[in-house]
PDB file of N, CA, C and O in Angstrom:
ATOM      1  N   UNK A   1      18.637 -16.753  31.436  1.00  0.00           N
ATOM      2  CA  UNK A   1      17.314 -17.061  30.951  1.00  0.00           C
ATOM      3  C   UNK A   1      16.957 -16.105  29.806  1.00  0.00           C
ATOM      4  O   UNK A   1      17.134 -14.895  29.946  1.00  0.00           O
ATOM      5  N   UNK A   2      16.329 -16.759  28.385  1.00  0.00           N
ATOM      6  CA  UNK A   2      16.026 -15.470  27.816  1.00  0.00           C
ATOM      7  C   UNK A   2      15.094 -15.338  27.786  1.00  0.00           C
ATOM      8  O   UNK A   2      14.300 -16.192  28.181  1.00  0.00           O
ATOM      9  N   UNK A   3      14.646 -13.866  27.160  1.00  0.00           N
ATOM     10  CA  UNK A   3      13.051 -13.842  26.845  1.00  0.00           C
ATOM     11  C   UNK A   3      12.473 -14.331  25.882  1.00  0.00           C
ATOM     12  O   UNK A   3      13.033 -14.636  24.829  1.00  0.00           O
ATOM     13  N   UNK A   4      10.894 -14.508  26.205  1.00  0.00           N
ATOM     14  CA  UNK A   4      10.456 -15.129  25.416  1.00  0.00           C
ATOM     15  C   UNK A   4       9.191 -14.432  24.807  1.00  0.00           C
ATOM     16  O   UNK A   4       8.877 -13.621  25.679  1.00  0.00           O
ATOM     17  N   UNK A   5       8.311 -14.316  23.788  1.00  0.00           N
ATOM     18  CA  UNK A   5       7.476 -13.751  23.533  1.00  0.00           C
ATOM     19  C   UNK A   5       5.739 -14.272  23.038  1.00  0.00           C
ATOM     20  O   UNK A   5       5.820 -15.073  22.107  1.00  0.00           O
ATOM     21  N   UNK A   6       4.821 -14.096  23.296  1.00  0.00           N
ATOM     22  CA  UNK A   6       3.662 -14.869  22.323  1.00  0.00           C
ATOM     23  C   UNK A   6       2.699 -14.214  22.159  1.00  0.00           C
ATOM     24  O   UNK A   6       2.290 -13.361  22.946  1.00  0.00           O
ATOM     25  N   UNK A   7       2.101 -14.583  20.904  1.00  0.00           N
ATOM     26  CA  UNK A   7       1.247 -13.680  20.716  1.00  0.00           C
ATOM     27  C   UNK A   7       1.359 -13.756  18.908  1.00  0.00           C
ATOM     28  O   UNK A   7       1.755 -14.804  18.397  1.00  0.00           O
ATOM     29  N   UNK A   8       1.002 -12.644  18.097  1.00  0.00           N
ATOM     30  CA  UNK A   8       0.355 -13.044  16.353  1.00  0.00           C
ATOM     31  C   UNK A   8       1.689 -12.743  15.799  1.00  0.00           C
ATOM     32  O   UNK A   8       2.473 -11.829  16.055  1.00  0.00           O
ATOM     33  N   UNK A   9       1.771 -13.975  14.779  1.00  0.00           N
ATOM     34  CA  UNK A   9       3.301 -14.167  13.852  1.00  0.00           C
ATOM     35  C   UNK A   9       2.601 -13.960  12.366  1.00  0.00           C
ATOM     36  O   UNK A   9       1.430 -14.337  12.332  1.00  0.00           O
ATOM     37  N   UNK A  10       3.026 -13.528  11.379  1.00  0.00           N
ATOM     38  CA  UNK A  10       2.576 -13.567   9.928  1.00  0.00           C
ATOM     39  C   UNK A  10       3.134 -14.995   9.562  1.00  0.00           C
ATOM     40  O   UNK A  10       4.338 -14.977   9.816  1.00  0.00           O
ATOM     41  N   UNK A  11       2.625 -16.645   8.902  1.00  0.00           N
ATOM     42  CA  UNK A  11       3.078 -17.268   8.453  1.00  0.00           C
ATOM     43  C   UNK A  11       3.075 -16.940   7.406  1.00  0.00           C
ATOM     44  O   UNK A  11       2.070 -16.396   6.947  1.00  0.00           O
ATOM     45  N   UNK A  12       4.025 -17.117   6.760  1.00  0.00           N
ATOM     46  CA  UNK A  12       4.550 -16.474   4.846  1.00  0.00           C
ATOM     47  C   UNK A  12       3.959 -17.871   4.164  1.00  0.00           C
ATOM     48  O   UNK A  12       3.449 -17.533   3.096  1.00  0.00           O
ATOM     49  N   UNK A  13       3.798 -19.594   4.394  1.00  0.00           N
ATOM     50  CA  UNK A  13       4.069 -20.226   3.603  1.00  0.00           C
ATOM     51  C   UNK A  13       2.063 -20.437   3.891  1.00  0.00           C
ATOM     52  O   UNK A  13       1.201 -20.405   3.013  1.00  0.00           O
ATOM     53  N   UNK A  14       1.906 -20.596   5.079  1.00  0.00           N
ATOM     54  CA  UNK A  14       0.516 -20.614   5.444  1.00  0.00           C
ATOM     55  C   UNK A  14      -0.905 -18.991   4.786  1.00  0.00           C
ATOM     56  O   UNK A  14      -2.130 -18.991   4.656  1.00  0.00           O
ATOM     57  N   UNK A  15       0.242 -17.836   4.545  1.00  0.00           N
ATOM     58  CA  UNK A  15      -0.430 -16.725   4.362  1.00  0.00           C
ATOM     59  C   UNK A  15      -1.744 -16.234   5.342  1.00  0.00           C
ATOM     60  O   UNK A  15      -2.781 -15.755   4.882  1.00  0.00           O
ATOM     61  N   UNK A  16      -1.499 -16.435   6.640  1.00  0.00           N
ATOM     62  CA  UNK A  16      -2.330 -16.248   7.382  1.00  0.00           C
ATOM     63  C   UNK A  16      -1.543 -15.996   8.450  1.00  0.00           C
ATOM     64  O   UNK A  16      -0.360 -16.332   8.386  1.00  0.00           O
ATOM     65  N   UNK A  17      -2.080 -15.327   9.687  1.00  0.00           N
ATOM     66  CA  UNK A  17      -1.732 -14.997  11.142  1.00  0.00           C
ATOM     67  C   UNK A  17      -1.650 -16.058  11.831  1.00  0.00           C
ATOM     68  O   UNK A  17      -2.768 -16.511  11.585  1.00  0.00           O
ATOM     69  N   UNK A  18      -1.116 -16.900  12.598  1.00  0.00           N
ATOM     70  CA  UNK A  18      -0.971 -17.673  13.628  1.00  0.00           C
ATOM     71  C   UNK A  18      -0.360 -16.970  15.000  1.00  0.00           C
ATOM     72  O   UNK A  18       0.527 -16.144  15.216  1.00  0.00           O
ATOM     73  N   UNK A  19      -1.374 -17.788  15.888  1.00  0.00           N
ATOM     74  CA  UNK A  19      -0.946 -17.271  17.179  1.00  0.00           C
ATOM     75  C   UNK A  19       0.106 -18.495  17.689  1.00  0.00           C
ATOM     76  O   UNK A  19      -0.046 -19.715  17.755  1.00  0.00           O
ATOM     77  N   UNK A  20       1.604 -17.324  18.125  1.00  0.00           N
ATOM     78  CA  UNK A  20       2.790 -18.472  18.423  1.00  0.00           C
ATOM     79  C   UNK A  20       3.148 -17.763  19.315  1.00  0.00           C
ATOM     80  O   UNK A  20       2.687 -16.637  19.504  1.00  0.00           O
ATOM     81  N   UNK A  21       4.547 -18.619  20.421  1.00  0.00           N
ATOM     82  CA  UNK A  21       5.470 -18.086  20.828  1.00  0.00           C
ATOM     83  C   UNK A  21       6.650 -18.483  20.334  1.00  0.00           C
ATOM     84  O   UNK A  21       6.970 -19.467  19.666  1.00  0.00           O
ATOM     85  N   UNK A  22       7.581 -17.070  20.999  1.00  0.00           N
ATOM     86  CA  UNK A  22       8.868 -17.539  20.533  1.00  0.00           C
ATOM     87  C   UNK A  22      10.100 -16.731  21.372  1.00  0.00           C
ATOM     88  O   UNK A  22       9.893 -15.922  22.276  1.00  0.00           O
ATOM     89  N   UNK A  23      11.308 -17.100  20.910  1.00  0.00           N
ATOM     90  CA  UNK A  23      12.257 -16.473  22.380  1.00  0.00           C
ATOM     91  C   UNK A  23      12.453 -15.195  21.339  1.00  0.00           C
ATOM     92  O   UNK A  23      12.126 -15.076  20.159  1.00  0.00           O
ATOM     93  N   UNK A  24      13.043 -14.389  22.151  1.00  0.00           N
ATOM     94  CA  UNK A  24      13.513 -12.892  21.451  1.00  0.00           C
ATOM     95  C   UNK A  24      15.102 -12.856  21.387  1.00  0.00           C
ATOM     96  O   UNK A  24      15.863 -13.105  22.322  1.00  0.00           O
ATOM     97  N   UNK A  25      15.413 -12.527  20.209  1.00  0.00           N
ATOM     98  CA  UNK A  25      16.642 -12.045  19.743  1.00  0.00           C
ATOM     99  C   UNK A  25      17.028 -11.158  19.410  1.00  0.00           C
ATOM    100  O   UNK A  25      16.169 -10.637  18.699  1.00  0.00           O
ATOM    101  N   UNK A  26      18.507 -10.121  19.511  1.00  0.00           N
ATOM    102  CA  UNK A  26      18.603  -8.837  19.367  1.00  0.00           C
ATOM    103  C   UNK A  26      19.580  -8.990  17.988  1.00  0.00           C
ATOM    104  O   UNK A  26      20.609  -9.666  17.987  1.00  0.00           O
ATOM    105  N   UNK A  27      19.085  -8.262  16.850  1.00  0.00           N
ATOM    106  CA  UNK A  27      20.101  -8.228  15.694  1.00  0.00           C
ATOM    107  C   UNK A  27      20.643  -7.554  15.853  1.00  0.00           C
ATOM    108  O   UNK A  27      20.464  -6.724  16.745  1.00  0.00           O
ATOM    109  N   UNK A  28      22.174  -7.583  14.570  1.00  0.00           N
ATOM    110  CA  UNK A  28      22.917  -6.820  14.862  1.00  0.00           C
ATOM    111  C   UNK A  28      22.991  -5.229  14.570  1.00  0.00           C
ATOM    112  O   UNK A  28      23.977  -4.573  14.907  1.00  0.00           O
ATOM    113  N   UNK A  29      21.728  -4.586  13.833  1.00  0.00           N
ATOM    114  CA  UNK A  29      21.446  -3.180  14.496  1.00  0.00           C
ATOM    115  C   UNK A  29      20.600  -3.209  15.497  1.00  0.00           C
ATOM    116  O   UNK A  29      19.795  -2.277  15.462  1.00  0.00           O
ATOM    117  N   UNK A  30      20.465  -4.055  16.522  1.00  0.00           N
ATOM    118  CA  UNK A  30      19.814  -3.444  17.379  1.00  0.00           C
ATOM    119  C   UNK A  30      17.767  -3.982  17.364  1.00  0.00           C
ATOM    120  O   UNK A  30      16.919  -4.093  18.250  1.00  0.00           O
ATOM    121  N   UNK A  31      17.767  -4.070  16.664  1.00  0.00           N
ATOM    122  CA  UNK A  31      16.377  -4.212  16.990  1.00  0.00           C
ATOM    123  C   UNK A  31      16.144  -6.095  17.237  1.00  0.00           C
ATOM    124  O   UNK A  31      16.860  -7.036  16.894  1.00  0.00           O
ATOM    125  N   UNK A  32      14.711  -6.042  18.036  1.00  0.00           N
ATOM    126  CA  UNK A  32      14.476  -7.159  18.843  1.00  0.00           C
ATOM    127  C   UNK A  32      13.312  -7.972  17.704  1.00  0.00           C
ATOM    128  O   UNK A  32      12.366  -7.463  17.102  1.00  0.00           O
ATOM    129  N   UNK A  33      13.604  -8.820  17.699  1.00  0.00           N
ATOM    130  CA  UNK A  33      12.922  -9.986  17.037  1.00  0.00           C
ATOM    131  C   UNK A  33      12.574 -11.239  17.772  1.00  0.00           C
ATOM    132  O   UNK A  33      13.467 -11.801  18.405  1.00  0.00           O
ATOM    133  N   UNK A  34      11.204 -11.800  17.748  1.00  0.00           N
ATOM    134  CA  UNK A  34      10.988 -12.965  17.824  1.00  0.00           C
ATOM    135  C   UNK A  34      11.046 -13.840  17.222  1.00  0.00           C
ATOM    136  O   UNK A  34      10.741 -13.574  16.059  1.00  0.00           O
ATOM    137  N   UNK A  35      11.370 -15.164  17.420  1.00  0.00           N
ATOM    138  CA  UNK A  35      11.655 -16.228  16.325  1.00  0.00           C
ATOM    139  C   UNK A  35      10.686 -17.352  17.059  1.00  0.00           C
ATOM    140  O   UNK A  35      10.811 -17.743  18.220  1.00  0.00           O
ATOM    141  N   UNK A  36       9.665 -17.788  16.077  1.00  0.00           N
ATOM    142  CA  UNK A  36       8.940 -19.106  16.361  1.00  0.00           C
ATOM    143  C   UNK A  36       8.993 -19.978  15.146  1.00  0.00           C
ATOM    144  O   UNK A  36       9.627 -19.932  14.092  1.00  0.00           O
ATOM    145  N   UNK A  37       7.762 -21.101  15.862  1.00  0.00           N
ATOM    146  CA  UNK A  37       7.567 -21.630  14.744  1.00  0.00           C
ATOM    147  C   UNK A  37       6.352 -21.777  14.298  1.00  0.00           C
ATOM    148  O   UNK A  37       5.781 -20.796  14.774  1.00  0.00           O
ATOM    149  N   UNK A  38       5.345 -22.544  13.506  1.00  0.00           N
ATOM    150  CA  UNK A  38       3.963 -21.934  12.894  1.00  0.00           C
ATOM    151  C   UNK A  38       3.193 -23.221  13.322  1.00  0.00           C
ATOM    152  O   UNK A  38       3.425 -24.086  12.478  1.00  0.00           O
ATOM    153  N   UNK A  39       2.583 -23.566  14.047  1.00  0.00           N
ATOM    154  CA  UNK A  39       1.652 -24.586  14.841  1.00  0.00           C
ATOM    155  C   UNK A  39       1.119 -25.417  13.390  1.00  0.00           C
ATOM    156  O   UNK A  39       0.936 -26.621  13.564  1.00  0.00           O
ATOM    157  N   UNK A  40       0.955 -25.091  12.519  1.00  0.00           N
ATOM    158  CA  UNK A  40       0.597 -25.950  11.606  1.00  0.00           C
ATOM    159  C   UNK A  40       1.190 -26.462  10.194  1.00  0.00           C
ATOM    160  O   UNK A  40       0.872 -27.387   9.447  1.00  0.00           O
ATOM    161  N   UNK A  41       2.078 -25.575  10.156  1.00  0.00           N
ATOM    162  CA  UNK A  41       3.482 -26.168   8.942  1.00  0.00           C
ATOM    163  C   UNK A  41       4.404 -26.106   9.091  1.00  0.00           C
ATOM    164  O   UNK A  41       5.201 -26.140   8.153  1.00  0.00           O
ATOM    165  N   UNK A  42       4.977 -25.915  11.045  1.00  0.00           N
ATOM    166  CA  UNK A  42       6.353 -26.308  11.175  1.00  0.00           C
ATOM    167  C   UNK A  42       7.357 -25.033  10.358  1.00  0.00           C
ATOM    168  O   UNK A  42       8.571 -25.237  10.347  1.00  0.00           O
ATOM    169  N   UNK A  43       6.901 -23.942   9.795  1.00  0.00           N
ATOM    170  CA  UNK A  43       8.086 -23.021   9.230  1.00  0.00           C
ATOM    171  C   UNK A  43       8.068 -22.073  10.384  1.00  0.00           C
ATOM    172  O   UNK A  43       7.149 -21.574  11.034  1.00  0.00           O
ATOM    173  N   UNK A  44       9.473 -21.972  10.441  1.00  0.00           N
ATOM    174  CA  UNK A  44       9.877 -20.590  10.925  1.00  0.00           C
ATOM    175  C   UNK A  44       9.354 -19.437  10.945  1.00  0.00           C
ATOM    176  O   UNK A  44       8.971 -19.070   9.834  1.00  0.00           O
ATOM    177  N   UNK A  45       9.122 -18.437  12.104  1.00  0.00           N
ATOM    178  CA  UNK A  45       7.953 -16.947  12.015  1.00  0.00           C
ATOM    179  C   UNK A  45       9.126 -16.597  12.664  1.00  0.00           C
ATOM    180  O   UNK A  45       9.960 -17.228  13.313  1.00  0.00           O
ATOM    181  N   UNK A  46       8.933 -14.931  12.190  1.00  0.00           N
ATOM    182  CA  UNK A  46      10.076 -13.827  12.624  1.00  0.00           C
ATOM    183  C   UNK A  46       8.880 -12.801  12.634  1.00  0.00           C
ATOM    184  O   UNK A  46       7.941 -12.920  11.848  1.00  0.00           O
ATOM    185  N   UNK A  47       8.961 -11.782  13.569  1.00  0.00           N
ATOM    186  CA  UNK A  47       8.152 -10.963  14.328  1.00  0.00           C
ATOM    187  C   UNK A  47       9.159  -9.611  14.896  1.00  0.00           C
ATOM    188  O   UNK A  47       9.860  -9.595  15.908  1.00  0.00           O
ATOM    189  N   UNK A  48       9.003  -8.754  14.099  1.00  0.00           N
ATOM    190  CA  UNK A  48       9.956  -7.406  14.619  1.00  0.00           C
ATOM    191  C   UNK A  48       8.744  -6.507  15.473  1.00  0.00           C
ATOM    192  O   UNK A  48       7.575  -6.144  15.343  1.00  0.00           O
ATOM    193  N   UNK A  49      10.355  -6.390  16.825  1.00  0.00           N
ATOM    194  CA  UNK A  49       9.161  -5.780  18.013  1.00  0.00           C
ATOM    195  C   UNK A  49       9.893  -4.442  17.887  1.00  0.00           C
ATOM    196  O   UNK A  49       9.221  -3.411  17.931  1.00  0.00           O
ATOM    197  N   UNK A  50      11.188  -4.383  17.738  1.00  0.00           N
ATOM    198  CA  UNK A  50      11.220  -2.622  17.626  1.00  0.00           C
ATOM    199  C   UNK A  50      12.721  -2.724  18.218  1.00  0.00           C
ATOM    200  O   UNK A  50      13.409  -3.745  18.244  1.00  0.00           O
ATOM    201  N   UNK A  51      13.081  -1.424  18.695  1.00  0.00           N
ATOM    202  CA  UNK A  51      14.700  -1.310  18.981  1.00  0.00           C
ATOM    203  C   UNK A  51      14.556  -1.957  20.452  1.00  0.00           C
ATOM    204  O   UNK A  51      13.527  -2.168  21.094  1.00  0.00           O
ATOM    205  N   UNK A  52      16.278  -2.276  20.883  1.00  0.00           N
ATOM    206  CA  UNK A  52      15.911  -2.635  21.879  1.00  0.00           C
ATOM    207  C   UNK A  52      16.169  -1.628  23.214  1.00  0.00           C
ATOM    208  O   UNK A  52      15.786  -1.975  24.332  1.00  0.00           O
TER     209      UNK A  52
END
């Protein structure tokens, strides 16, 4: 099962905060990211939570 996260994403194309969820992913240095998507234009949100 992975984790998942929710809570405020920066949309880049919207330029505003949206509240999303999304599952968490670990890059390859190490730090944890959320990946959603933006409730109102469908783009992709990435959300850095810190090391893991």
């Amino acid at each position: 099962m992975s984790e998942t996260w929710s809570g405020e994403f920066y949309c880049v194309k919207c330029k505003e905060k949206r509240e999303a969820s999304g599952e968490v992913h670990v890059s390859d240095k190490g730090t944890r990211m959320a990946k959603g998507i933006c409730p109102v234009c469908g783009t992709k949100l990435n959300r850095i939570l810190g090391k893991a």
